[in-house]
PDB file of C-alpha atoms in Angstrom:
ATOM      1  CA  UNK Y   1     -54.699  -2.485-120.303  1.00 68.00           C
ATOM      2  CA  UNK Y   2     -58.408  -2.039-120.832  1.00 90.00           C
ATOM      3  CA  UNK Y   3     -61.794  -1.730-119.207  1.00 93.00           C
ATOM      4  CA  UNK Y   4     -64.513  -4.280-119.854  1.00 95.00           C
ATOM      5  CA  UNK Y   5     -62.277  -7.318-119.310  1.00 96.00           C
ATOM      6  CA  UNK Y   6     -64.128 -10.475-118.307  1.00 97.00           C
ATOM      7  CA  UNK Y   7     -63.732 -12.035-114.883  1.00 97.00           C
ATOM      8  CA  UNK Y   8     -62.322 -15.195-116.491  1.00 95.00           C
ATOM      9  CA  UNK Y   9     -59.581 -13.173-118.156  1.00 96.00           C
ATOM     10  CA  UNK Y  10     -58.860 -11.212-114.958  1.00 96.00           C
ATOM     11  CA  UNK Y  11     -58.381 -14.429-113.013  1.00 94.00           C
ATOM     12  CA  UNK Y  12     -55.954 -15.776-115.615  1.00 92.00           C
ATOM     13  CA  UNK Y  13     -54.005 -12.507-115.600  1.00 94.00           C
ATOM     14  CA  UNK Y  14     -53.882 -12.546-111.808  1.00 94.00           C
ATOM     15  CA  UNK Y  15     -52.606 -16.123-111.724  1.00 92.00           C
ATOM     16  CA  UNK Y  16     -49.775 -15.172-114.039  1.00 91.00           C
ATOM     17  CA  UNK Y  17     -48.946 -11.934-112.186  1.00 90.00           C
ATOM     18  CA  UNK Y  18     -48.906 -13.670-108.811  1.00 89.00           C
ATOM     19  CA  UNK Y  19     -46.825 -16.601-110.081  1.00 84.00           C
ATOM     20  CA  UNK Y  20     -49.612 -19.178-109.764  1.00 77.00           C
ATOM     21  CA  UNK Y  21     -49.954 -22.189-112.021  1.00 58.00           C
ATOM     22  CA  UNK Y  22     -51.931 -21.480-115.199  1.00 57.00           C
ATOM     23  CA  UNK Y  23     -53.152 -25.088-115.323  1.00 54.00           C
ATOM     24  CA  UNK Y  24     -56.946 -25.164-115.216  1.00 57.00           C
ATOM     25  CA  UNK Y  25     -56.992 -28.221-112.974  1.00 55.00           C
ATOM     26  CA  UNK Y  26     -54.468 -26.803-110.534  1.00 55.00           C
ATOM     27  CA  UNK Y  27     -56.050 -23.345-110.594  1.00 61.00           C
ATOM     28  CA  UNK Y  28     -59.628 -24.438-109.949  1.00 68.00           C
ATOM     29  CA  UNK Y  29     -59.042 -24.774-106.218  1.00 68.00           C
ATOM     30  CA  UNK Y  30     -58.196 -21.114-105.684  1.00 84.00           C
ATOM     31  CA  UNK Y  31     -60.551 -19.606-108.278  1.00 88.00           C
ATOM     32  CA  UNK Y  32     -63.087 -18.385-105.689  1.00 90.00           C
ATOM     33  CA  UNK Y  33     -60.306 -16.818-103.629  1.00 91.00           C
ATOM     34  CA  UNK Y  34     -59.015 -14.916-106.639  1.00 93.00           C
ATOM     35  CA  UNK Y  35     -62.521 -13.901-107.677  1.00 94.00           C
ATOM     36  CA  UNK Y  36     -63.306 -12.498-104.230  1.00 95.00           C
ATOM     37  CA  UNK Y  37     -59.992 -10.640-104.176  1.00 96.00           C
ATOM     38  CA  UNK Y  38     -60.682  -9.051-107.565  1.00 97.00           C
ATOM     39  CA  UNK Y  39     -64.196  -8.081-106.474  1.00 97.00           C
ATOM     40  CA  UNK Y  40     -62.888  -6.434-103.327  1.00 97.00           C
ATOM     41  CA  UNK Y  41     -60.040  -4.706-105.160  1.00 97.00           C
ATOM     42  CA  UNK Y  42     -62.362  -3.213-107.763  1.00 97.00           C
ATOM     43  CA  UNK Y  43     -64.810  -1.972-105.118  1.00 96.00           C
ATOM     44  CA  UNK Y  44     -62.025  -0.318-103.121  1.00 96.00           C
ATOM     45  CA  UNK Y  45     -60.676   1.469-106.179  1.00 97.00           C
ATOM     46  CA  UNK Y  46     -64.207   2.417-107.298  1.00 96.00           C
ATOM     47  CA  UNK Y  47     -64.832   4.006-103.903  1.00 94.00           C
ATOM     48  CA  UNK Y  48     -61.391   5.604-103.714  1.00 94.00           C
ATOM     49  CA  UNK Y  49     -61.607   7.852-106.775  1.00 93.00           C
ATOM     50  CA  UNK Y  50     -64.362   9.632-108.721  1.00 91.00           C
ATOM     51  CA  UNK Y  51     -63.853   8.066-112.139  1.00 94.00           C
ATOM     52  CA  UNK Y  52     -65.185  10.495-114.780  1.00 94.00           C
ATOM     53  CA  UNK Y  53     -66.078   7.693-117.206  1.00 94.00           C
ATOM     54  CA  UNK Y  54     -68.439   6.217-114.586  1.00 96.00           C
ATOM     55  CA  UNK Y  55     -70.439   9.434-114.334  1.00 95.00           C
ATOM     56  CA  UNK Y  56     -74.036   8.859-115.473  1.00 96.00           C
ATOM     57  CA  UNK Y  57     -77.321  10.744-115.476  1.00 96.00           C
ATOM     58  CA  UNK Y  58     -80.950   9.729-115.269  1.00 97.00           C
ATOM     59  CA  UNK Y  59     -84.007  11.829-116.169  1.00 98.00           C
ATOM     60  CA  UNK Y  60     -87.275  11.483-114.249  1.00 98.00           C
ATOM     61  CA  UNK Y  61     -90.544  13.232-115.093  1.00 98.00           C
ATOM     62  CA  UNK Y  62     -92.292  15.315-112.447  1.00 98.00           C
ATOM     63  CA  UNK Y  63     -95.847  14.216-111.714  1.00 97.00           C
ATOM     64  CA  UNK Y  64     -98.505  16.573-110.456  1.00 97.00           C
ATOM     65  CA  UNK Y  65     -99.064  16.226-106.690  1.00 96.00           C
ATOM     66  CA  UNK Y  66     -96.301  13.599-106.364  1.00 98.00           C
ATOM     67  CA  UNK Y  67     -93.941  14.324-103.470  1.00 98.00           C
ATOM     68  CA  UNK Y  68     -91.686  11.233-103.529  1.00 98.00           C
ATOM     69  CA  UNK Y  69     -89.863   9.723-106.522  1.00 98.00           C
ATOM     70  CA  UNK Y  70     -87.945   6.495-107.019  1.00 98.00           C
ATOM     71  CA  UNK Y  71     -84.185   6.891-107.218  1.00 97.00           C
ATOM     72  CA  UNK Y  72     -82.613   5.563-110.434  1.00 95.00           C
ATOM     73  CA  UNK Y  73     -81.292   2.046-110.016  1.00 93.00           C
ATOM     74  CA  UNK Y  74     -78.125   2.717-112.026  1.00 93.00           C
ATOM     75  CA  UNK Y  75     -76.736   5.452-109.728  1.00 95.00           C
ATOM     76  CA  UNK Y  76     -75.162   4.844-106.317  1.00 95.00           C
ATOM     77  CA  UNK Y  77     -77.259   6.656-103.699  1.00 94.00           C
ATOM     78  CA  UNK Y  78     -74.202   7.752-101.710  1.00 94.00           C
ATOM     79  CA  UNK Y  79     -72.501   9.207-104.791  1.00 94.00           C
ATOM     80  CA  UNK Y  80     -75.186  11.435-106.226  1.00 96.00           C
ATOM     81  CA  UNK Y  81     -73.415  14.604-107.299  1.00 94.00           C
ATOM     82  CA  UNK Y  82     -76.406  16.828-107.923  1.00 95.00           C
ATOM     83  CA  UNK Y  83     -80.049  16.962-108.973  1.00 98.00           C
ATOM     84  CA  UNK Y  84     -81.246  19.453-111.572  1.00 98.00           C
ATOM     85  CA  UNK Y  85     -84.728  20.524-112.668  1.00 98.00           C
ATOM     86  CA  UNK Y  86     -85.672  21.791-116.106  1.00 98.00           C
ATOM     87  CA  UNK Y  87     -88.088  24.695-116.261  1.00 97.00           C
ATOM     88  CA  UNK Y  88     -88.619  27.090-119.145  1.00 94.00           C
ATOM     89  CA  UNK Y  89     -85.946  25.350-121.204  1.00 94.00           C
ATOM     90  CA  UNK Y  90     -83.167  25.637-118.588  1.00 96.00           C
ATOM     91  CA  UNK Y  91     -81.638  23.087-116.236  1.00 97.00           C
ATOM     92  CA  UNK Y  92     -81.199  24.503-112.709  1.00 97.00           C
ATOM     93  CA  UNK Y  93     -79.431  22.711-109.812  1.00 98.00           C
ATOM     94  CA  UNK Y  94     -81.781  22.060-106.910  1.00 98.00           C
ATOM     95  CA  UNK Y  95     -80.813  22.998-103.361  1.00 97.00           C
ATOM     96  CA  UNK Y  96     -80.447  20.096-100.943  1.00 97.00           C
ATOM     97  CA  UNK Y  97     -82.681  20.025 -97.882  1.00 96.00           C
ATOM     98  CA  UNK Y  98     -86.364  20.427 -97.069  1.00 97.00           C
ATOM     99  CA  UNK Y  99     -87.059  21.935 -93.664  1.00 95.00           C
ATOM    100  CA  UNK Y 100     -89.350  24.297 -91.745  1.00 95.00           C
ATOM    101  CA  UNK Y 101     -88.381  27.285 -93.883  1.00 95.00           C
ATOM    102  CA  UNK Y 102     -89.528  25.554 -97.059  1.00 95.00           C
ATOM    103  CA  UNK Y 103     -92.671  24.066 -95.513  1.00 95.00           C
ATOM    104  CA  UNK Y 104     -93.694  27.476 -94.200  1.00 95.00           C
ATOM    105  CA  UNK Y 105     -93.903  28.639 -97.803  1.00 95.00           C
ATOM    106  CA  UNK Y 106     -95.468  25.527 -99.331  1.00 95.00           C
ATOM    107  CA  UNK Y 107     -96.550  22.955 -96.760  1.00 95.00           C
ATOM    108  CA  UNK Y 108     -96.160  19.561 -98.404  1.00 96.00           C
ATOM    109  CA  UNK Y 109     -97.772  17.932 -95.372  1.00 94.00           C
ATOM    110  CA  UNK Y 110    -100.924  19.895 -96.172  1.00 94.00           C
ATOM    111  CA  UNK Y 111    -100.759  18.891 -99.852  1.00 93.00           C
ATOM    112  CA  UNK Y 112     -99.747  22.395-100.930  1.00 95.00           C
ATOM    113  CA  UNK Y 113     -98.162  22.480-104.367  1.00 96.00           C
ATOM    114  CA  UNK Y 114     -96.046  24.918-106.357  1.00 96.00           C
ATOM    115  CA  UNK Y 115     -93.743  25.479-109.338  1.00 96.00           C
ATOM    116  CA  UNK Y 116     -90.928  25.237-110.154  1.00 97.00           C
ATOM    117  CA  UNK Y 117     -89.370  22.600-107.920  1.00 98.00           C
ATOM    118  CA  UNK Y 118     -86.469  24.148-105.986  1.00 97.00           C
ATOM    119  CA  UNK Y 119     -85.275  21.634-103.361  1.00 98.00           C
ATOM    120  CA  UNK Y 120     -84.693  17.934-103.001  1.00 98.00           C
ATOM    121  CA  UNK Y 121     -83.706  15.502-100.251  1.00 97.00           C
ATOM    122  CA  UNK Y 122     -82.954  11.792 -99.874  1.00 97.00           C
ATOM    123  CA  UNK Y 123     -86.007  10.223 -98.265  1.00 97.00           C
ATOM    124  CA  UNK Y 124     -85.113   6.538 -98.056  1.00 96.00           C
ATOM    125  CA  UNK Y 125     -82.781   3.996 -99.612  1.00 94.00           C
ATOM    126  CA  UNK Y 126     -84.956   3.994-102.720  1.00 95.00           C
ATOM    127  CA  UNK Y 127     -86.689   7.385-102.883  1.00 97.00           C
ATOM    128  CA  UNK Y 128     -86.092  11.133-102.844  1.00 98.00           C
ATOM    129  CA  UNK Y 129     -88.429  13.969-101.881  1.00 98.00           C
ATOM    130  CA  UNK Y 130     -88.914  17.229-103.812  1.00 98.00           C
ATOM    131  CA  UNK Y 131     -90.190  20.668-102.811  1.00 98.00           C
ATOM    132  CA  UNK Y 132     -92.493  22.244-103.576  1.00 98.00           C
ATOM    133  CA  UNK Y 133     -94.649  19.338-104.641  1.00 98.00           C
ATOM    134  CA  UNK Y 134     -95.139  19.986-108.381  1.00 98.00           C
ATOM    135  CA  UNK Y 135     -98.519  21.153-109.594  1.00 96.00           C
ATOM    136  CA  UNK Y 136     -98.110  19.881-113.155  1.00 96.00           C
ATOM    137  CA  UNK Y 137     -96.527  17.031-115.112  1.00 98.00           C
ATOM    138  CA  UNK Y 138     -93.231  16.979-116.964  1.00 97.00           C
ATOM    139  CA  UNK Y 139     -93.386  16.987-120.753  1.00 97.00           C
ATOM    140  CA  UNK Y 140     -91.319  14.269-122.467  1.00 97.00           C
ATOM    141  CA  UNK Y 141     -91.047  16.161-125.767  1.00 96.00           C
ATOM    142  CA  UNK Y 142     -88.709  18.818-124.341  1.00 97.00           C
ATOM    143  CA  UNK Y 143     -88.013  17.420-120.839  1.00 98.00           C
ATOM    144  CA  UNK Y 144     -89.493  20.521-119.217  1.00 97.00           C
ATOM    145  CA  UNK Y 145     -90.567  19.565-115.718  1.00 97.00           C
ATOM    146  CA  UNK Y 146     -87.996  16.756-115.508  1.00 98.00           C
ATOM    147  CA  UNK Y 147     -85.483  15.940-112.780  1.00 98.00           C
ATOM    148  CA  UNK Y 148     -81.947  15.047-113.874  1.00 98.00           C
ATOM    149  CA  UNK Y 149     -79.950  13.036-111.351  1.00 98.00           C
ATOM    150  CA  UNK Y 150     -76.189  12.999-111.930  1.00 97.00           C
ATOM    151  CA  UNK Y 151     -73.766  10.730-110.100  1.00 96.00           C
ATOM    152  CA  UNK Y 152     -71.562   7.653-110.177  1.00 96.00           C
ATOM    153  CA  UNK Y 153     -72.963   4.465-111.655  1.00 95.00           C
ATOM    154  CA  UNK Y 154     -73.338   1.434-109.469  1.00 94.00           C
ATOM    155  CA  UNK Y 155     -70.415  -0.934-109.697  1.00 94.00           C
ATOM    156  CA  UNK Y 156     -71.004  -3.861-112.032  1.00 91.00           C
ATOM    157  CA  UNK Y 157     -70.937  -7.307-110.492  1.00 88.00           C
ATOM    158  CA  UNK Y 158     -67.951  -9.606-110.942  1.00 93.00           C
ATOM    159  CA  UNK Y 159     -69.606 -12.939-110.213  1.00 94.00           C
ATOM    160  CA  UNK Y 160     -69.875 -14.982-113.394  1.00 95.00           C
ATOM    161  CA  UNK Y 161     -66.935 -15.618-115.674  1.00 94.00           C
ATOM    162  CA  UNK Y 162     -68.455 -13.489-118.439  1.00 96.00           C
ATOM    163  CA  UNK Y 163     -69.046 -10.466-116.161  1.00 97.00           C
ATOM    164  CA  UNK Y 164     -66.857  -7.509-117.096  1.00 97.00           C
ATOM    165  CA  UNK Y 165     -64.878  -5.065-114.954  1.00 97.00           C
ATOM    166  CA  UNK Y 166     -65.650  -1.352-114.864  1.00 97.00           C
ATOM    167  CA  UNK Y 167     -62.027  -0.437-114.154  1.00 97.00           C
ATOM    168  CA  UNK Y 168     -58.710  -1.054-115.889  1.00 97.00           C
ATOM    169  CA  UNK Y 169     -57.789  -4.736-115.852  1.00 97.00           C
ATOM    170  CA  UNK Y 170     -54.060  -4.186-115.276  1.00 96.00           C
ATOM    171  CA  UNK Y 171     -54.834  -1.919-112.330  1.00 97.00           C
ATOM    172  CA  UNK Y 172     -57.001  -4.556-110.651  1.00 97.00           C
ATOM    173  CA  UNK Y 173     -54.542  -7.351-111.326  1.00 97.00           C
ATOM    174  CA  UNK Y 174     -51.490  -5.471-110.036  1.00 96.00           C
ATOM    175  CA  UNK Y 175     -53.114  -4.484-106.736  1.00 97.00           C
ATOM    176  CA  UNK Y 176     -54.573  -7.966-106.229  1.00 96.00           C
ATOM    177  CA  UNK Y 177     -51.233  -9.621-107.044  1.00 95.00           C
ATOM    178  CA  UNK Y 178     -49.427  -7.311-104.610  1.00 95.00           C
ATOM    179  CA  UNK Y 179     -51.799  -8.406-101.842  1.00 95.00           C
ATOM    180  CA  UNK Y 180     -51.267 -12.093-102.638  1.00 93.00           C
ATOM    181  CA  UNK Y 181     -47.491 -11.692-102.648  1.00 93.00           C
ATOM    182  CA  UNK Y 182     -47.598  -9.784 -99.359  1.00 93.00           C
ATOM    183  CA  UNK Y 183     -49.669 -12.560 -97.762  1.00 90.00           C
ATOM    184  CA  UNK Y 184     -47.097 -15.084 -98.938  1.00 88.00           C
ATOM    185  CA  UNK Y 185     -44.266 -12.861 -97.620  1.00 90.00           C
ATOM    186  CA  UNK Y 186     -42.741 -12.737-101.087  1.00 88.00           C
ATOM    187  CA  UNK Y 187     -39.853 -10.392-101.728  1.00 88.00           C
ATOM    188  CA  UNK Y 188     -41.640  -9.206-104.859  1.00 88.00           C
ATOM    189  CA  UNK Y 189     -44.585  -7.774-102.902  1.00 92.00           C
ATOM    190  CA  UNK Y 190     -43.185  -4.257-102.513  1.00 94.00           C
ATOM    191  CA  UNK Y 191     -42.149  -4.046-106.148  1.00 94.00           C
ATOM    192  CA  UNK Y 192     -45.572  -5.203-107.305  1.00 94.00           C
ATOM    193  CA  UNK Y 193     -47.310  -2.700-105.021  1.00 95.00           C
ATOM    194  CA  UNK Y 194     -45.135   0.121-106.344  1.00 96.00           C
ATOM    195  CA  UNK Y 195     -46.037  -0.895-109.889  1.00 95.00           C
ATOM    196  CA  UNK Y 196     -49.723  -0.834-108.957  1.00 96.00           C
ATOM    197  CA  UNK Y 197     -49.431   2.599-107.354  1.00 96.00           C
ATOM    198  CA  UNK Y 198     -47.550   4.005-110.355  1.00 96.00           C
ATOM    199  CA  UNK Y 199     -50.138   2.633-112.780  1.00 96.00           C
ATOM    200  CA  UNK Y 200     -52.938   4.032-110.607  1.00 96.00           C
ATOM    201  CA  UNK Y 201     -51.339   7.493-110.655  1.00 96.00           C
ATOM    202  CA  UNK Y 202     -50.954   7.369-114.458  1.00 95.00           C
ATOM    203  CA  UNK Y 203     -54.581   6.424-115.005  1.00 95.00           C
ATOM    204  CA  UNK Y 204     -55.902   9.090-112.630  1.00 94.00           C
ATOM    205  CA  UNK Y 205     -53.752  11.747-114.271  1.00 93.00           C
ATOM    206  CA  UNK Y 206     -54.940  10.675-117.705  1.00 90.00           C
ATOM    207  CA  UNK Y 207     -58.664  10.725-116.946  1.00 89.00           C
ATOM    208  CA  UNK Y 208     -58.387  13.911-114.890  1.00 84.00           C
ATOM    209  CA  UNK Y 209     -56.603  15.676-117.751  1.00 73.00           C
ATOM    210  CA  UNK Y 210     -59.148  14.582-120.319  1.00 57.00           C
ATOM    211  CA  UNK Y 211     -62.111  15.490-118.133  1.00 51.00           C
ATOM    212  CA  UNK Y 212     -61.855  18.263-115.548  1.00 44.00           C
ATOM    213  CA  UNK Y 213     -65.140  17.304-113.888  1.00 41.00           C
ATOM    214  CA  UNK Y 214     -64.671  16.643-110.172  1.00 40.00           C
ATOM    215  CA  UNK Y 215     -67.229  14.324-108.657  1.00 38.00           C
ATOM    216  CA  UNK Y 216     -68.525  15.236-105.256  1.00 40.00           C
ATOM    217  CA  UNK Y 217     -67.885  18.979-105.594  1.00 41.00           C
ATOM    218  CA  UNK Y 218     -71.546  19.778-105.062  1.00 42.00           C
ATOM    219  CA  UNK Y 219     -72.905  20.128-101.503  1.00 41.00           C
ATOM    220  CA  UNK Y 220     -75.619  17.664-102.483  1.00 43.00           C
ATOM    221  CA  UNK Y 221     -73.067  14.869-102.646  1.00 40.00           C
ATOM    222  CA  UNK Y 222     -72.020  15.465 -99.066  1.00 40.00           C
ATOM    223  CA  UNK Y 223     -75.446  15.487 -97.459  1.00 46.00           C
ATOM    224  CA  UNK Y 224     -76.269  12.756 -94.948  1.00 42.00           C
ATOM    225  CA  UNK Y 225     -78.764  10.162 -96.002  1.00 45.00           C
ATOM    226  CA  UNK Y 226     -82.102  10.407 -94.210  1.00 43.00           C
ATOM    227  CA  UNK Y 227     -84.154   7.400 -93.337  1.00 38.00           C
ATOM    228  CA  UNK Y 228     -87.900   7.118 -93.469  1.00 39.00           C
ATOM    229  CA  UNK Y 229     -90.837   5.042 -94.592  1.00 36.00           C
ATOM    230  CA  UNK Y 230     -91.410   4.638 -98.313  1.00 34.00           C
ATOM    231  CA  UNK Y 231     -94.585   6.276 -99.582  1.00 34.00           C
ATOM    232  CA  UNK Y 232     -96.038   5.077-102.859  1.00 30.00           C
TER     233      UNK Y 232
END
């Protein structure tokens, strides 16, 4: 039971758990089926629970007069927990939303700037907007004037045999095997599913006990994504 198991190893474990032949020649025909099932199983479990060990952060420097910033590529846009801004040596969570009330104070459309940054908002699939538009640059030596984006990392791909899983290998294999057995109307399907559910509960209890952080508790994580043109 471990994270970071290769796709090749996951497929072999799944063949054994589902009662398939371990012969390479006989197993080659259903390799793509098993790979797709493991991919789908991992994505479902990744979406189903906020795994503390997949929590990551990314720091981005403020730039004077820059209103829009690129979102970090390693964080899932729909699972951003919060955005903080460092000013005067302290990290402060930014409020989500930029509307008429904010623009009446500092009108970004009229190139009005201010400090410190107090609000943020998703602008497109790849960018976020900040308010007020900063009037100075962040300093890399102490990270003053930096944005810190905290959220869940994007799920790693399981495409090539050497690609590794982000989640527990036994968890993925048990759920995938239960689905295969159910498709084949095997009498072992219910038992295998119960084993998967029990293992899932144990893992969640373990990581929740060791880390009390609850992803998605911030209002920022629940805000709807806004669409718009990308400005560079």
